[in-house]
CSV table of C-alpha atoms in Angstrom, one decimal:
chain,number,residue,atom,x,y,z
A,1,MET,CA,-37.9,-137.5,-21.0
A,2,GLN,CA,-36.4,-134.5,-23.8
A,3,LYS,CA,-33.7,-134.0,-21.6
A,4,LEU,CA,-32.8,-137.4,-21.9
A,5,LYS,CA,-33.6,-137.9,-25.5
A,6,THR,CA,-30.9,-134.7,-26.4
A,7,ILE,CA,-28.4,-136.5,-24.1
A,8,ILE,CA,-29.0,-139.2,-26.3
A,9,LEU,CA,-29.2,-138.1,-29.3
A,10,ILE,CA,-25.4,-136.1,-28.8
A,11,LEU,CA,-24.1,-139.4,-27.9
A,12,ILE,CA,-25.2,-141.2,-31.1
A,13,ILE,CA,-23.9,-138.0,-32.7
A,14,GLY,CA,-20.4,-138.3,-31.1
A,15,VAL,CA,-20.5,-142.1,-32.5
A,16,ILE,CA,-21.0,-141.1,-35.5
A,17,ILE,CA,-18.0,-138.2,-35.4
A,18,ILE,CA,-15.7,-140.9,-33.5
A,19,ILE,CA,-16.4,-143.8,-36.9
A,20,SER,CA,-16.0,-141.3,-39.4
A,21,THR,CA,-12.5,-139.9,-38.4
A,22,PRO,CA,-9.4,-140.8,-40.5
A,23,ALA,CA,-8.2,-143.0,-37.2
A,24,GLN,CA,-10.8,-145.9,-39.1
A,25,ALA,CA,-8.2,-146.0,-42.3
A,26,GLY,CA,-5.9,-147.5,-39.3
A,27,TYR,CA,-2.5,-144.8,-39.8
A,28,PHE,CA,-1.7,-142.2,-38.2
A,29,TYR,CA,0.8,-139.2,-39.1
A,30,ALA,CA,3.6,-138.7,-36.4
A,31,SER,CA,5.7,-135.6,-36.3
A,32,ASP,CA,7.7,-137.2,-33.6
A,33,ILE,CA,9.7,-139.5,-36.1
A,34,HIS,CA,13.0,-138.1,-36.9
A,35,ILE,CA,15.1,-139.4,-40.0
A,36,TYR,CA,18.5,-139.3,-40.8
A,37,VAL,CA,21.0,-140.4,-43.5
A,38,ASP,CA,24.5,-140.2,-43.0
A,39,GLY,CA,23.5,-137.7,-40.2
A,40,ASN,CA,21.3,-135.3,-42.4
A,41,ALA,CA,17.9,-134.7,-41.7
A,42,ILE,CA,15.1,-135.9,-44.1
A,43,ASN,CA,12.4,-133.0,-44.1
A,44,PHE,CA,8.9,-133.9,-45.2
A,45,SER,CA,7.5,-130.7,-46.8
A,46,GLU,CA,4.7,-132.8,-48.2
A,47,GLY,CA,3.8,-136.1,-46.0
A,48,TRP,CA,4.5,-136.9,-42.4
A,49,PRO,CA,5.6,-140.4,-41.8
A,50,ILE,CA,2.9,-142.4,-40.7
A,51,ILE,CA,2.5,-145.5,-38.2
A,52,LYS,CA,0.7,-148.4,-39.7
A,53,ASP,CA,0.2,-151.6,-38.1
A,54,ASN,CA,2.5,-150.3,-34.9
A,55,ARG,CA,4.7,-150.4,-38.1
A,56,THR,CA,6.8,-146.8,-39.9
A,57,TYR,CA,6.2,-145.7,-43.2
A,58,LEU,CA,7.7,-142.8,-45.0
A,59,PRO,CA,6.6,-141.1,-48.6
A,60,LEU,CA,8.7,-143.0,-50.6
A,61,ARG,CA,9.6,-140.1,-53.1
A,62,GLU,CA,11.2,-138.0,-50.1
A,63,ALA,CA,12.9,-141.3,-48.2
A,64,ALA,CA,13.9,-142.4,-51.2
A,65,GLU,CA,15.8,-138.8,-52.6
A,66,GLY,CA,16.9,-138.5,-49.4
A,67,MET,CA,18.8,-141.3,-49.4
A,68,LYS,CA,20.6,-140.2,-53.0
A,69,ALA,CA,17.8,-143.0,-55.2
A,70,ASP,CA,15.9,-142.0,-57.9
A,71,VAL,CA,11.9,-143.4,-57.6
A,72,ASN,CA,9.7,-143.6,-61.0
A,73,TRP,CA,6.0,-144.4,-60.9
A,74,LEU,CA,4.9,-147.5,-63.1
A,75,PRO,CA,1.0,-147.6,-63.8
A,76,PRO,CA,-1.1,-148.8,-62.6
A,77,ASN,CA,0.6,-149.4,-59.2
A,78,ASN,CA,3.7,-150.5,-59.1
A,79,VAL,CA,6.9,-148.1,-57.9
A,80,GLU,CA,10.4,-148.5,-58.6
A,81,THR,CA,13.8,-147.2,-56.2
A,82,LYS,CA,17.0,-147.4,-58.0
A,83,ILE,CA,20.7,-146.6,-57.1
A,84,SER,CA,23.7,-147.5,-58.8
A,85,GLY,CA,23.2,-151.3,-59.0
A,86,ARG,CA,20.2,-151.5,-57.0
A,87,THR,CA,16.5,-151.5,-58.4
A,88,ILE,CA,13.9,-152.3,-56.4
A,89,LEU,CA,10.7,-153.0,-57.6
A,90,MET,CA,7.1,-152.8,-54.8
A,91,THR,CA,3.9,-153.1,-55.7
A,92,ILE,CA,0.9,-150.9,-53.9
A,93,GLY,CA,-1.4,-153.7,-51.5
A,94,SER,CA,1.3,-156.3,-51.6
A,95,LYS,CA,3.7,-158.2,-49.9
A,96,ASP,CA,5.7,-159.3,-52.6
A,97,TYR,CA,8.5,-156.7,-54.0
A,98,THR,CA,11.9,-157.4,-56.0
A,99,VAL,CA,15.5,-156.4,-55.6
A,100,ASN,CA,17.0,-156.9,-58.9
A,101,GLY,CA,15.1,-158.8,-60.0
A,102,ASN,CA,14.9,-161.4,-57.0
A,103,THR,CA,11.6,-161.9,-55.6
A,104,LYS,CA,11.7,-161.3,-51.8
A,105,GLN,CA,8.7,-160.8,-49.3
A,106,MET,CA,7.7,-158.2,-46.6
A,107,ASP,CA,5.3,-158.9,-43.5
A,108,ILE,CA,3.5,-155.6,-44.9
A,109,GLU,CA,2.5,-153.9,-47.8
A,110,PRO,CA,3.0,-150.3,-49.2
A,111,PHE,CA,0.1,-148.3,-49.8
A,112,LEU,CA,-1.2,-145.4,-51.4
A,113,ASN,CA,-2.2,-142.6,-49.6
A,114,ASN,CA,-5.2,-140.3,-50.7
A,115,GLU,CA,-5.5,-137.5,-48.5
A,116,ASN,CA,-2.1,-136.1,-49.9
A,117,ASN,CA,-1.4,-139.0,-53.2
A,118,ARG,CA,2.0,-139.9,-51.7
A,119,THR,CA,3.2,-143.6,-52.0
A,120,TYR,CA,4.1,-144.9,-48.6
A,121,VAL,CA,6.4,-147.7,-47.9
A,122,PRO,CA,8.2,-150.2,-44.8
A,123,ILE,CA,11.2,-147.5,-45.1
A,124,ARG,CA,13.6,-150.8,-43.6
A,125,PHE,CA,13.0,-152.6,-46.9
A,126,ILE,CA,13.8,-149.6,-49.0
A,127,ALA,CA,16.8,-149.2,-47.4
A,128,ASP,CA,17.7,-153.0,-47.2
A,129,GLY,CA,17.6,-153.3,-50.6
A,130,LEU,CA,19.5,-150.6,-51.5
A,131,GLY,CA,22.5,-152.1,-49.1
A,132,TYR,CA,22.1,-149.8,-46.4
A,133,ALA,CA,22.3,-150.5,-42.6
A,134,VAL,CA,19.9,-148.8,-40.6
A,135,GLU,CA,19.4,-148.2,-36.7
A,136,TRP,CA,16.8,-146.8,-34.4
A,137,ARG,CA,16.9,-145.1,-31.1
A,138,GLN,CA,14.5,-143.4,-28.9
A,139,VAL,CA,15.0,-139.6,-27.1
A,140,ASN,CA,12.2,-138.4,-25.2
A,141,GLY,CA,9.7,-140.1,-27.1
A,142,VAL,CA,11.1,-138.9,-30.4
A,143,ASP,CA,12.1,-142.0,-32.6
A,144,LEU,CA,15.0,-141.3,-34.3
A,145,ILE,CA,16.1,-143.6,-37.5
A,146,PHE,CA,19.2,-143.8,-39.2
A,147,ILE,CA,20.2,-145.0,-42.5
A,148,PHE,CA,24.1,-145.1,-43.7
A,149,THR,CA,24.9,-145.5,-47.0
A,150,LYS,CA,28.4,-145.2,-46.9
A,151,GLY,CA,29.4,-147.8,-45.2
A,152,GLN,CA,30.5,-146.5,-42.1
A,153,THR,CA,32.4,-148.0,-39.3
A,154,GLU,CA,31.3,-149.0,-35.9
A,155,THR,CA,32.9,-146.5,-34.8
A,156,GLU,CA,31.8,-143.6,-37.3
A,157,VAL,CA,27.9,-145.0,-36.8
A,158,ASN,CA,28.3,-144.7,-33.0
A,159,ALA,CA,29.8,-141.6,-33.3
A,160,LEU,CA,26.6,-140.1,-35.2
A,161,ILE,CA,24.1,-141.6,-33.5
A,162,ASN,CA,25.3,-140.1,-30.4
A,163,GLY,CA,26.3,-137.0,-31.0
A,164,ILE,CA,22.4,-136.7,-32.8
A,165,THR,CA,20.6,-138.1,-30.1
A,166,GLN,CA,22.3,-135.9,-27.5
A,167,ALA,CA,21.3,-133.0,-29.3
A,168,THR,CA,18.0,-134.3,-29.8
A,169,ALA,CA,17.7,-134.4,-25.8
A,170,VAL,CA,18.6,-131.1,-25.4
A,171,ALA,CA,16.3,-130.0,-27.5
A,172,THR,CA,13.2,-131.7,-26.0
A,173,THR,CA,13.7,-130.9,-22.8
A,174,CYS,CA,12.2,-127.4,-21.9
A,175,SER,CA,14.0,-125.7,-19.3
A,176,SER,CA,11.0,-124.6,-17.5
A,177,ARG,CA,9.6,-128.0,-17.6
A,178,THR,CA,6.4,-126.4,-19.1
A,179,ILE,CA,4.6,-127.6,-22.3
A,180,GLY,CA,4.7,-125.2,-24.6
A,181,PRO,CA,2.9,-124.6,-28.2
A,182,ASP,CA,5.9,-126.3,-29.9
A,183,ASP,CA,6.4,-129.0,-27.4
A,184,PRO,CA,7.7,-132.0,-30.2
A,185,MET,CA,5.3,-134.3,-27.9
A,186,PHE,CA,2.4,-133.0,-27.0
A,187,ASN,CA,-0.5,-130.6,-28.5
A,188,ILE,CA,-1.9,-128.5,-25.7
A,189,ASP,CA,-5.4,-126.7,-25.3
A,190,TYR,CA,-5.7,-124.4,-22.4
A,191,ASN,CA,-8.9,-122.8,-21.0
A,192,LEU,CA,-9.0,-121.5,-17.5
A,193,ASN,CA,-12.3,-120.4,-17.9
A,194,ALA,CA,-13.4,-124.0,-16.8
A,195,ILE,CA,-11.3,-123.6,-13.1
A,196,GLY,CA,-14.0,-124.7,-10.8
A,197,LEU,CA,-15.9,-127.0,-13.5
A,198,LYS,CA,-16.1,-130.5,-13.8
A,199,THR,CA,-14.8,-129.8,-17.6
A,200,PRO,CA,-11.0,-129.4,-19.0
A,201,ILE,CA,-9.0,-126.4,-18.1
A,202,ILE,CA,-6.4,-128.4,-20.1
A,203,ASN,CA,-6.5,-130.8,-22.8
A,204,VAL,CA,-2.7,-132.8,-23.7
A,205,ASP,CA,-3.0,-135.0,-26.4
A,206,SER,CA,0.4,-137.1,-28.3
A,207,LYS,CA,1.5,-136.2,-31.1
A,208,ASP,CA,2.1,-139.9,-31.9
A,209,PHE,CA,-1.5,-141.6,-31.7
A,210,VAL,CA,0.4,-144.9,-31.3
A,211,LYS,CA,1.7,-143.9,-28.0
A,212,GLY,CA,0.5,-144.0,-25.1
A,213,TYR,CA,1.3,-141.9,-21.6
A,214,ARG,CA,1.0,-142.3,-18.0
A,215,TRP,CA,0.4,-138.7,-15.9
A,216,VAL,CA,1.1,-138.9,-12.3
A,217,CYS,CA,0.8,-135.2,-10.5
A,218,THR,CA,3.9,-135.1,-8.2
A,219,SER,CA,2.7,-131.6,-6.2
A,220,ASP,CA,-0.8,-132.1,-5.6
A,221,GLU,CA,-1.4,-136.1,-4.5
A,222,GLY,CA,-5.1,-134.8,-4.4
A,223,MET,CA,-5.3,-134.8,-8.0
A,224,ASN,CA,-4.4,-138.1,-8.9
A,225,THR,CA,-8.1,-138.7,-8.0
A,226,PHE,CA,-11.4,-138.0,-9.4
A,227,HIS,CA,-14.8,-138.1,-8.5
A,228,THR,CA,-17.1,-137.8,-11.1
A,229,PHE,CA,-20.4,-140.2,-12.3
A,230,THR,CA,-21.7,-142.9,-14.7
A,231,TYR,CA,-24.5,-142.0,-17.2
A,232,PRO,CA,-27.3,-142.7,-16.8
A,233,ASP,CA,-27.8,-143.6,-13.4
A,234,ASN,CA,-25.5,-140.4,-11.7
A,235,LYS,CA,-23.7,-143.1,-9.0
A,236,PRO,CA,-20.5,-141.6,-7.9
A,237,VAL,CA,-17.3,-142.9,-9.1
A,238,THR,CA,-13.7,-142.1,-8.5
A,239,VAL,CA,-11.1,-142.7,-10.9
A,240,VAL,CA,-7.6,-143.5,-10.0
A,241,LEU,CA,-5.4,-141.0,-12.3
A,242,GLY,CA,-2.1,-141.8,-13.4
A,243,LYS,CA,-2.8,-145.3,-13.7
A,244,ASP,CA,-3.4,-146.3,-17.1
A,245,LEU,CA,-1.9,-145.6,-20.7
A,246,ALA,CA,-3.8,-142.4,-22.6
A,247,PHE,CA,-3.1,-141.0,-25.8
A,248,SER,CA,-5.2,-137.9,-24.6
A,249,PHE,CA,-4.9,-136.1,-21.1
A,250,ASP,CA,-7.1,-133.7,-19.3
A,251,ILE,CA,-7.4,-131.8,-16.3
A,252,ALA,CA,-10.2,-130.6,-14.8
A,253,GLY,CA,-11.4,-127.3,-13.6
A,254,ALA,CA,-13.0,-129.5,-10.4
A,255,GLY,CA,-13.7,-132.9,-9.2
A,256,TYR,CA,-10.7,-133.8,-7.4
A,257,ASP,CA,-9.5,-134.1,-3.7
A,258,THR,CA,-7.2,-131.3,-4.1
A,259,THR,CA,-8.9,-127.8,-4.8
A,260,VAL,CA,-7.9,-126.3,-8.5
A,261,THR,CA,-7.5,-122.4,-8.5
A,262,LYS,CA,-5.9,-119.7,-10.7
A,263,GLY,CA,-2.1,-119.0,-10.1
A,264,MET,CA,-1.3,-122.8,-8.8
A,265,LYS,CA,1.5,-124.8,-10.5
A,266,LEU,CA,0.6,-128.5,-11.3
A,267,THR,CA,3.6,-130.9,-11.8
A,268,TYR,CA,3.0,-134.2,-13.6
A,269,ASP,CA,5.4,-137.4,-14.1
A,270,ILE,CA,4.8,-138.5,-17.7
A,271,TYR,CA,5.2,-142.4,-18.5
A,272,ASP,CA,5.5,-144.3,-21.5
A,273,ALA,CA,4.3,-148.0,-21.8
A,274,GLN,CA,7.7,-149.7,-20.1
A,275,ASN,CA,7.3,-147.7,-17.3
A,276,ASN,CA,10.1,-145.5,-18.2
A,277,LEU,CA,10.0,-141.5,-17.1
A,278,VAL,CA,10.2,-139.8,-20.3
A,279,ARG,CA,9.0,-136.4,-19.0
A,280,THR,CA,8.4,-134.0,-15.9
A,281,VAL,CA,5.9,-131.5,-16.8
A,282,ASP,CA,4.9,-127.8,-14.9
A,283,PHE,CA,2.0,-126.3,-16.0
A,284,GLN,CA,1.1,-123.0,-14.2
A,285,LEU,CA,-2.2,-121.7,-14.6
């Protein structure tokens, strides 16, 4: 009975911890979003881009200055973005904004991120308000947003986009295919001491918490099922892996049809929500 009470207490504490995490704020930092203005990357030194309500928000000052615009804070809750002949006025928490005094409306609203004291705005409305063109591409799970400020021709736009997307494709494909500490899509933790145990020897987390992936082991078919049990009746359950999208993926040290041993190499195909094969990776145990 005492053991059961302890397990229940642990579960309750776990729920409290989950409720207390920043995820409840409704947004997630996304390090795999790259912004280019006329082909030049914006470096975000004091605030990552954020995904909120499935939309991309950028810290206003760094984004605007990357577009050679000026930003002014107008207390108590207005921000002004200006460039020659264009003035955009946005209000924190309001979908209404003005461009050169003309009222317009967004379907989302700017917000103040209290974690870094930065104002975050939906970048497309800022770029459009300044009269700039915006294009979007995705390469190997990395989102690329292109902003063009100089009225470039379609040929010039395509040349810039193609050059950067090709360079990104090369940069995000590791020659060994083994996920490392600087992987652009995932964070990884190893615990080889868990080999032989039903606990994770490898934990992989998507750097973009909005995007889930499906992991399919191609080197060992038996790694695509996991034999576990349910709480509290401990009835055995077989989980079919590689079937559902997940932000976090674990490879346990035991419980599969295949026996996990030190020295083995596991190869996984990774699919996105549209069932596109985005990566093939190896784990050397």
